[in-house]
Amino acid sequence: PHITVEHDEL
Amino acid sequence: MNIFRLAGDMTHLMSVLVLLLKIHTIKSCAGKSYPCSLCFILLESSSGISLKTQELYALVFATRYLDIFTDFISVYNTIMKLIFLGSSFSIVWYIRRHKIVRRSYDKDQDTFRHFFLVLPCLLLALIINEKFTFKEVLWTFSLYLEAVAILPQLILLQRTRNIDNLTGQYVFLLGAYRALYILNWIYRYFTEPHYVHWITWISGLVQTLLYADFFYYYFSSLKNNVKLKLPA
């Protein structure tokens, strides 16, 4: 599965 | 946003405030002919703050928040990023350039080389990352570097026999922030679909483990109501 790289933390 | 994440961010913010408070106190103490006892302690002894750790944190935030103008998450995120960037660079500026604060910095005790931490973290980020792009590699680098950036500070604490209250609180708050982030990840793992971030988790876990020893002495000093002292 495709992993989206999301950075919503600090 | 869950309660663990918010509490983690707030303890992180408090740790920065404690450090700024300490710098402010050192500044305002100087020039007084009859300093209060806190001023006396702060001016006569070294501050116990590691410039190396502070410089590493400035590098951590500079490389992690490259996305500040490109990716918008929330107003909260943007404001917090600005606070962490601004505070970390101004703390470094104060310790290096402010004539009174600089005097309280014990350069001879704070001997750790940045290079030994920065280079391995950079190499590791180039090899192990989620996506091989400029921004992503630097983001990963910042995670690895943050995990070990506290080391010069912990070494300095161990060398400095006299740990003043504020420095102890500062390190405790930083450690608490990391521990709360782990709870946040556990919470998100069970409540959000597809929430998996191995690199963040492992480096975060390593970072938290580095505080284990400090926590042990911190809590036993609280329990026995004695001043915090790390074994030599």
PDB file of C-alpha atoms in Angstrom:
ATOM      1  CA  PRO A   1       0.000   0.000   0.000  1.00  0.00           C
ATOM      2  CA  HIS A   2       1.112   3.536  -0.703  1.00  0.00           C
ATOM      3  CA  ILE A   3       2.307   5.384   2.375  1.00  0.00           C
ATOM      4  CA  THR A   4       1.566   9.080   2.361  1.00  0.00           C
ATOM      5  CA  VAL A   5       4.200  11.059   4.187  1.00  0.00           C
ATOM      6  CA  GLU A   6       2.334  13.500   6.338  1.00  0.00           C
ATOM      7  CA  HIS A   7       3.902  15.554   9.066  1.00  0.00           C
ATOM      8  CA  ASP A   8       1.202  16.992  11.231  1.00  0.00           C
ATOM      9  CA  GLU A   9       3.199  16.775  14.464  1.00  0.00           C
ATOM     10  CA  LEU A  10       5.815  19.169  15.734  1.00  0.00           C
TER      11      LEU A  10
ATOM     12  CA  MET B   1      -5.218  16.558  18.225  1.00  0.00           C
ATOM     13  CA  ASN B   2      -5.523  14.440  21.356  1.00  0.00           C
ATOM     14  CA  ILE B   3      -4.855  15.291  24.979  1.00  0.00           C
ATOM     15  CA  PHE B   4      -1.433  13.552  25.017  1.00  0.00           C
ATOM     16  CA  ARG B   5      -0.184  15.477  22.011  1.00  0.00           C
ATOM     17  CA  LEU B   6      -1.430  18.776  23.443  1.00  0.00           C
ATOM     18  CA  ALA B   7       0.082  18.047  26.865  1.00  0.00           C
ATOM     19  CA  GLY B   8       3.356  17.058  25.155  1.00  0.00           C
ATOM     20  CA  ASP B   9       3.485  20.277  23.170  1.00  0.00           C
ATOM     21  CA  MET B  10       2.676  22.293  26.283  1.00  0.00           C
ATOM     22  CA  THR B  11       5.456  20.691  28.348  1.00  0.00           C
ATOM     23  CA  HIS B  12       7.814  21.341  25.436  1.00  0.00           C
ATOM     24  CA  LEU B  13       6.700  24.972  25.421  1.00  0.00           C
ATOM     25  CA  MET B  14       7.144  25.168  29.203  1.00  0.00           C
ATOM     26  CA  SER B  15      10.691  23.813  28.941  1.00  0.00           C
ATOM     27  CA  VAL B  16      11.538  26.631  26.521  1.00  0.00           C
ATOM     28  CA  LEU B  17       9.914  29.168  28.849  1.00  0.00           C
ATOM     29  CA  VAL B  18      11.915  27.858  31.819  1.00  0.00           C
ATOM     30  CA  LEU B  19      15.103  28.341  29.837  1.00  0.00           C
ATOM     31  CA  LEU B  20      14.126  31.854  28.737  1.00  0.00           C
ATOM     32  CA  LEU B  21      13.179  32.667  32.345  1.00  0.00           C
ATOM     33  CA  LYS B  22      16.587  31.498  33.468  1.00  0.00           C
ATOM     34  CA  ILE B  23      18.327  33.661  30.872  1.00  0.00           C
ATOM     35  CA  HIS B  24      16.141  36.609  31.851  1.00  0.00           C
ATOM     36  CA  THR B  25      17.015  36.134  35.530  1.00  0.00           C
ATOM     37  CA  ILE B  26      20.740  35.992  34.774  1.00  0.00           C
ATOM     38  CA  LYS B  27      20.429  39.197  32.728  1.00  0.00           C
ATOM     39  CA  SER B  28      18.470  41.101  35.349  1.00  0.00           C
ATOM     40  CA  CYS B  29      20.713  39.976  38.228  1.00  0.00           C
ATOM     41  CA  ALA B  30      23.812  41.580  36.818  1.00  0.00           C
ATOM     42  CA  GLY B  31      24.612  45.059  38.017  1.00  0.00           C
ATOM     43  CA  LYS B  32      22.713  44.711  41.287  1.00  0.00           C
ATOM     44  CA  SER B  33      24.929  45.631  44.192  1.00  0.00           C
ATOM     45  CA  TYR B  34      23.024  43.382  46.610  1.00  0.00           C
ATOM     46  CA  PRO B  35      21.860  40.404  44.572  1.00  0.00           C
ATOM     47  CA  CYS B  36      19.150  38.124  45.891  1.00  0.00           C
ATOM     48  CA  SER B  37      20.199  34.572  46.723  1.00  0.00           C
ATOM     49  CA  LEU B  38      18.881  33.230  43.381  1.00  0.00           C
ATOM     50  CA  CYS B  39      20.894  35.883  41.502  1.00  0.00           C
ATOM     51  CA  PHE B  40      23.908  34.991  43.555  1.00  0.00           C
ATOM     52  CA  ILE B  41      23.628  31.308  42.691  1.00  0.00           C
ATOM     53  CA  LEU B  42      23.049  32.025  38.997  1.00  0.00           C
ATOM     54  CA  LEU B  43      25.897  34.509  38.676  1.00  0.00           C
ATOM     55  CA  GLU B  44      28.502  32.784  40.813  1.00  0.00           C
ATOM     56  CA  SER B  45      28.075  29.321  39.346  1.00  0.00           C
ATOM     57  CA  SER B  46      27.873  28.270  35.723  1.00  0.00           C
ATOM     58  CA  SER B  47      24.386  28.162  34.256  1.00  0.00           C
ATOM     59  CA  GLY B  48      24.568  24.428  33.592  1.00  0.00           C
ATOM     60  CA  ILE B  49      22.973  24.930  30.181  1.00  0.00           C
ATOM     61  CA  SER B  50      24.722  23.200  27.307  1.00  0.00           C
ATOM     62  CA  LEU B  51      25.237  25.492  24.321  1.00  0.00           C
ATOM     63  CA  LYS B  52      25.946  22.395  22.229  1.00  0.00           C
ATOM     64  CA  THR B  53      22.494  20.971  22.935  1.00  0.00           C
ATOM     65  CA  GLN B  54      20.870  24.335  22.232  1.00  0.00           C
ATOM     66  CA  GLU B  55      22.701  24.652  18.906  1.00  0.00           C
ATOM     67  CA  LEU B  56      21.665  21.133  17.960  1.00  0.00           C
ATOM     68  CA  TYR B  57      18.030  21.974  18.758  1.00  0.00           C
ATOM     69  CA  ALA B  58      18.255  25.094  16.583  1.00  0.00           C
ATOM     70  CA  LEU B  59      19.526  22.877  13.762  1.00  0.00           C
ATOM     71  CA  VAL B  60      16.743  20.342  14.467  1.00  0.00           C
ATOM     72  CA  PHE B  61      14.012  22.975  14.117  1.00  0.00           C
ATOM     73  CA  ALA B  62      15.628  24.682  11.120  1.00  0.00           C
ATOM     74  CA  THR B  63      15.765  21.404   9.177  1.00  0.00           C
ATOM     75  CA  ARG B  64      12.386  20.087  10.334  1.00  0.00           C
ATOM     76  CA  TYR B  65      10.293  23.168   9.723  1.00  0.00           C
ATOM     77  CA  LEU B  66      11.426  23.807   6.161  1.00  0.00           C
ATOM     78  CA  ASP B  67       7.803  23.122   5.244  1.00  0.00           C
ATOM     79  CA  ILE B  68       6.558  26.064   7.278  1.00  0.00           C
ATOM     80  CA  PHE B  69       5.730  28.147   4.189  1.00  0.00           C
ATOM     81  CA  THR B  70       4.886  25.287   1.816  1.00  0.00           C
ATOM     82  CA  ASP B  71       2.635  22.890   3.760  1.00  0.00           C
ATOM     83  CA  PHE B  72      -0.142  24.351   5.849  1.00  0.00           C
ATOM     84  CA  ILE B  73      -1.430  22.039   8.620  1.00  0.00           C
ATOM     85  CA  SER B  74      -3.123  24.423  11.047  1.00  0.00           C
ATOM     86  CA  VAL B  75      -2.701  27.849  12.610  1.00  0.00           C
ATOM     87  CA  TYR B  76      -1.673  26.045  15.815  1.00  0.00           C
ATOM     88  CA  ASN B  77       1.107  24.143  14.017  1.00  0.00           C
ATOM     89  CA  THR B  78       2.445  27.232  12.267  1.00  0.00           C
ATOM     90  CA  ILE B  79       2.498  29.324  15.448  1.00  0.00           C
ATOM     91  CA  MET B  80       4.213  26.558  17.440  1.00  0.00           C
ATOM     92  CA  LYS B  81       6.806  26.104  14.693  1.00  0.00           C
ATOM     93  CA  LEU B  82       7.554  29.830  14.732  1.00  0.00           C
ATOM     94  CA  ILE B  83       7.862  29.783  18.530  1.00  0.00           C
ATOM     95  CA  PHE B  84      10.280  26.840  18.538  1.00  0.00           C
ATOM     96  CA  LEU B  85      12.365  28.304  15.719  1.00  0.00           C
ATOM     97  CA  GLY B  86      12.493  31.763  17.260  1.00  0.00           C
ATOM     98  CA  SER B  87      13.186  30.618  20.808  1.00  0.00           C
ATOM     99  CA  SER B  88      15.892  28.099  19.897  1.00  0.00           C
ATOM    100  CA  PHE B  89      17.840  30.622  17.824  1.00  0.00           C
ATOM    101  CA  SER B  90      17.479  33.400  20.395  1.00  0.00           C
ATOM    102  CA  ILE B  91      18.654  31.095  23.208  1.00  0.00           C
ATOM    103  CA  VAL B  92      21.767  30.277  21.172  1.00  0.00           C
ATOM    104  CA  TRP B  93      22.266  33.992  20.478  1.00  0.00           C
ATOM    105  CA  TYR B  94      22.024  34.849  24.188  1.00  0.00           C
ATOM    106  CA  ILE B  95      24.522  32.218  25.287  1.00  0.00           C
ATOM    107  CA  ARG B  96      27.007  33.120  22.546  1.00  0.00           C
ATOM    108  CA  ARG B  97      26.617  36.889  22.293  1.00  0.00           C
ATOM    109  CA  HIS B  98      24.993  38.426  25.371  1.00  0.00           C
ATOM    110  CA  LYS B  99      27.826  39.648  27.553  1.00  0.00           C
ATOM    111  CA  ILE B 100      26.351  38.661  30.923  1.00  0.00           C
ATOM    112  CA  VAL B 101      24.666  35.427  29.900  1.00  0.00           C
ATOM    113  CA  ARG B 102      27.831  34.349  28.104  1.00  0.00           C
ATOM    114  CA  ARG B 103      29.819  34.743  31.321  1.00  0.00           C
ATOM    115  CA  SER B 104      27.605  32.192  33.089  1.00  0.00           C
ATOM    116  CA  TYR B 105      28.267  29.610  30.383  1.00  0.00           C
ATOM    117  CA  ASP B 106      30.903  27.089  31.347  1.00  0.00           C
ATOM    118  CA  LYS B 107      32.655  26.442  28.076  1.00  0.00           C
ATOM    119  CA  ASP B 108      35.331  24.149  29.504  1.00  0.00           C
ATOM    120  CA  GLN B 109      32.778  21.651  30.814  1.00  0.00           C
ATOM    121  CA  ASP B 110      30.645  21.621  27.664  1.00  0.00           C
ATOM    122  CA  THR B 111      33.090  19.853  25.409  1.00  0.00           C
ATOM    123  CA  PHE B 112      30.906  17.542  23.327  1.00  0.00           C
ATOM    124  CA  ARG B 113      31.519  17.825  19.568  1.00  0.00           C
ATOM    125  CA  HIS B 114      28.454  18.501  17.397  1.00  0.00           C
ATOM    126  CA  PHE B 115      30.134  16.721  14.546  1.00  0.00           C
ATOM    127  CA  PHE B 116      29.907  13.283  16.206  1.00  0.00           C
ATOM    128  CA  LEU B 117      26.138  13.542  16.373  1.00  0.00           C
ATOM    129  CA  VAL B 118      25.357  15.512  13.198  1.00  0.00           C
ATOM    130  CA  LEU B 119      27.311  13.381  10.732  1.00  0.00           C
ATOM    131  CA  PRO B 120      25.936   9.932  11.708  1.00  0.00           C
ATOM    132  CA  CYS B 121      22.394  11.372  11.801  1.00  0.00           C
ATOM    133  CA  LEU B 122      22.823  12.848   8.321  1.00  0.00           C
ATOM    134  CA  LEU B 123      24.178   9.575   6.914  1.00  0.00           C
ATOM    135  CA  LEU B 124      21.385   7.598   8.562  1.00  0.00           C
ATOM    136  CA  ALA B 125      18.777   9.997   7.163  1.00  0.00           C
ATOM    137  CA  LEU B 126      20.215   9.546   3.666  1.00  0.00           C
ATOM    138  CA  ILE B 127      19.964   5.753   3.993  1.00  0.00           C
ATOM    139  CA  ILE B 128      16.795   5.272   6.047  1.00  0.00           C
ATOM    140  CA  ASN B 129      13.933   7.579   5.115  1.00  0.00           C
ATOM    141  CA  GLU B 130      10.347   7.341   3.918  1.00  0.00           C
ATOM    142  CA  LYS B 131      10.950   9.241   0.704  1.00  0.00           C
ATOM    143  CA  PHE B 132      14.198  10.340  -0.889  1.00  0.00           C
ATOM    144  CA  THR B 133      13.510  14.014  -1.375  1.00  0.00           C
ATOM    145  CA  PHE B 134      15.376  17.038  -0.017  1.00  0.00           C
ATOM    146  CA  LYS B 135      12.662  18.033   2.446  1.00  0.00           C
ATOM    147  CA  GLU B 136      11.945  14.485   3.573  1.00  0.00           C
ATOM    148  CA  VAL B 137      15.609  13.587   4.162  1.00  0.00           C
ATOM    149  CA  LEU B 138      16.101  16.752   6.222  1.00  0.00           C
ATOM    150  CA  TRP B 139      12.897  16.035   8.161  1.00  0.00           C
ATOM    151  CA  THR B 140      14.210  12.540   8.939  1.00  0.00           C
ATOM    152  CA  PHE B 141      17.620  13.983   9.835  1.00  0.00           C
ATOM    153  CA  SER B 142      15.902  16.318  12.318  1.00  0.00           C
ATOM    154  CA  LEU B 143      14.165  13.339  13.957  1.00  0.00           C
ATOM    155  CA  TYR B 144      17.430  11.430  14.381  1.00  0.00           C
ATOM    156  CA  LEU B 145      19.272  14.501  15.601  1.00  0.00           C
ATOM    157  CA  GLU B 146      16.556  15.443  18.079  1.00  0.00           C
ATOM    158  CA  ALA B 147      16.784  11.944  19.542  1.00  0.00           C
ATOM    159  CA  VAL B 148      20.423  12.465  20.550  1.00  0.00           C
ATOM    160  CA  ALA B 149      20.631  16.266  20.907  1.00  0.00           C
ATOM    161  CA  ILE B 150      20.114  16.067  24.688  1.00  0.00           C
ATOM    162  CA  LEU B 151      23.362  14.079  25.158  1.00  0.00           C
ATOM    163  CA  PRO B 152      25.715  17.091  25.588  1.00  0.00           C
ATOM    164  CA  GLN B 153      23.256  18.498  28.164  1.00  0.00           C
ATOM    165  CA  LEU B 154      23.078  15.231  30.109  1.00  0.00           C
ATOM    166  CA  ILE B 155      26.864  14.923  30.089  1.00  0.00           C
ATOM    167  CA  LEU B 156      27.189  18.517  31.304  1.00  0.00           C
ATOM    168  CA  LEU B 157      24.683  17.839  34.112  1.00  0.00           C
ATOM    169  CA  GLN B 158      26.725  14.885  35.214  1.00  0.00           C
ATOM    170  CA  ARG B 159      29.918  16.964  35.250  1.00  0.00           C
ATOM    171  CA  THR B 160      28.391  19.965  36.982  1.00  0.00           C
ATOM    172  CA  ARG B 161      28.100  18.964  40.591  1.00  0.00           C
ATOM    173  CA  ASN B 162      25.716  21.788  41.300  1.00  0.00           C
ATOM    174  CA  ILE B 163      22.484  21.395  39.324  1.00  0.00           C
ATOM    175  CA  ASP B 164      20.301  24.407  39.971  1.00  0.00           C
ATOM    176  CA  ASN B 165      16.555  24.010  40.140  1.00  0.00           C
ATOM    177  CA  LEU B 166      15.690  25.604  36.803  1.00  0.00           C
ATOM    178  CA  THR B 167      18.121  23.437  34.835  1.00  0.00           C
ATOM    179  CA  GLY B 168      16.696  20.342  36.499  1.00  0.00           C
ATOM    180  CA  GLN B 169      13.138  21.439  35.657  1.00  0.00           C
ATOM    181  CA  TYR B 170      14.162  22.182  32.087  1.00  0.00           C
ATOM    182  CA  VAL B 171      15.499  18.683  31.459  1.00  0.00           C
ATOM    183  CA  PHE B 172      12.543  17.128  33.280  1.00  0.00           C
ATOM    184  CA  LEU B 173      10.032  19.043  31.110  1.00  0.00           C
ATOM    185  CA  LEU B 174      11.851  17.995  27.933  1.00  0.00           C
ATOM    186  CA  GLY B 175      11.735  14.358  29.018  1.00  0.00           C
ATOM    187  CA  ALA B 176       8.057  14.632  29.934  1.00  0.00           C
ATOM    188  CA  TYR B 177       7.333  16.063  26.482  1.00  0.00           C
ATOM    189  CA  ARG B 178       8.913  13.008  24.850  1.00  0.00           C
ATOM    190  CA  ALA B 179       7.077  10.548  27.090  1.00  0.00           C
ATOM    191  CA  LEU B 180       3.740  12.254  26.308  1.00  0.00           C
ATOM    192  CA  TYR B 181       4.453  12.034  22.591  1.00  0.00           C
ATOM    193  CA  ILE B 182       4.786   8.258  22.908  1.00  0.00           C
ATOM    194  CA  LEU B 183       1.351   8.109  24.555  1.00  0.00           C
ATOM    195  CA  ASN B 184       0.084  10.278  21.679  1.00  0.00           C
ATOM    196  CA  TRP B 185       1.413   7.799  19.102  1.00  0.00           C
ATOM    197  CA  ILE B 186      -0.149   4.838  20.905  1.00  0.00           C
ATOM    198  CA  TYR B 187      -3.456   6.688  21.030  1.00  0.00           C
ATOM    199  CA  ARG B 188      -3.310   7.648  17.344  1.00  0.00           C
ATOM    200  CA  TYR B 189      -2.305   4.120  16.313  1.00  0.00           C
ATOM    201  CA  PHE B 190      -5.531   2.721  17.787  1.00  0.00           C
ATOM    202  CA  THR B 191      -7.849   5.554  16.776  1.00  0.00           C
ATOM    203  CA  GLU B 192      -6.671   6.559  13.286  1.00  0.00           C
ATOM    204  CA  PRO B 193      -6.585   4.243  10.275  1.00  0.00           C
ATOM    205  CA  HIS B 194      -3.201   3.814   8.543  1.00  0.00           C
ATOM    206  CA  TYR B 195      -1.335   5.755  11.210  1.00  0.00           C
ATOM    207  CA  VAL B 196       2.125   4.182  11.035  1.00  0.00           C
ATOM    208  CA  HIS B 197       5.359   6.123  11.367  1.00  0.00           C
ATOM    209  CA  TRP B 198       8.160   3.726  12.229  1.00  0.00           C
ATOM    210  CA  ILE B 199      11.019   6.200  11.849  1.00  0.00           C
ATOM    211  CA  THR B 200       9.346   8.758  14.122  1.00  0.00           C
ATOM    212  CA  TRP B 201       8.439   6.119  16.697  1.00  0.00           C
ATOM    213  CA  ILE B 202      11.808   4.423  16.948  1.00  0.00           C
ATOM    214  CA  SER B 203      13.794   7.665  17.132  1.00  0.00           C
ATOM    215  CA  GLY B 204      11.269   9.034  19.627  1.00  0.00           C
ATOM    216  CA  LEU B 205      11.603   5.904  21.752  1.00  0.00           C
ATOM    217  CA  VAL B 206      15.403   6.126  21.722  1.00  0.00           C
ATOM    218  CA  GLN B 207      15.143   9.783  22.720  1.00  0.00           C
ATOM    219  CA  THR B 208      12.849   9.011  25.649  1.00  0.00           C
ATOM    220  CA  LEU B 209      15.067   6.175  26.864  1.00  0.00           C
ATOM    221  CA  LEU B 210      17.994   8.609  27.119  1.00  0.00           C
ATOM    222  CA  TYR B 211      16.041  10.401  29.858  1.00  0.00           C
ATOM    223  CA  ALA B 212      15.406   7.228  31.883  1.00  0.00           C
ATOM    224  CA  ASP B 213      18.501   7.626  34.035  1.00  0.00           C
ATOM    225  CA  PHE B 214      17.826  11.326  34.646  1.00  0.00           C
ATOM    226  CA  PHE B 215      14.198  10.600  35.563  1.00  0.00           C
ATOM    227  CA  TYR B 216      15.321   8.032  38.101  1.00  0.00           C
ATOM    228  CA  TYR B 217      17.498  10.549  39.957  1.00  0.00           C
ATOM    229  CA  TYR B 218      14.984  13.354  39.484  1.00  0.00           C
ATOM    230  CA  PHE B 219      12.160  11.389  41.120  1.00  0.00           C
ATOM    231  CA  SER B 220      14.311   9.995  43.910  1.00  0.00           C
ATOM    232  CA  SER B 221      15.469  13.526  44.754  1.00  0.00           C
ATOM    233  CA  LEU B 222      11.805  14.587  44.891  1.00  0.00           C
ATOM    234  CA  LYS B 223      10.837  11.593  46.996  1.00  0.00           C
ATOM    235  CA  ASN B 224      13.646  12.069  49.489  1.00  0.00           C
ATOM    236  CA  ASN B 225      13.260  15.843  49.341  1.00  0.00           C
ATOM    237  CA  VAL B 226      16.935  16.453  48.604  1.00  0.00           C
ATOM    238  CA  LYS B 227      18.690  18.525  45.969  1.00  0.00           C
ATOM    239  CA  LEU B 228      19.093  16.855  42.588  1.00  0.00           C
ATOM    240  CA  LYS B 229      22.546  15.411  42.059  1.00  0.00           C
ATOM    241  CA  LEU B 230      23.650  12.961  39.414  1.00  0.00           C
ATOM    242  CA  PRO B 231      26.306  10.389  40.256  1.00  0.00           C
ATOM    243  CA  ALA B 232      29.757  11.143  38.891  1.00  0.00           C
TER     244      ALA B 232
END
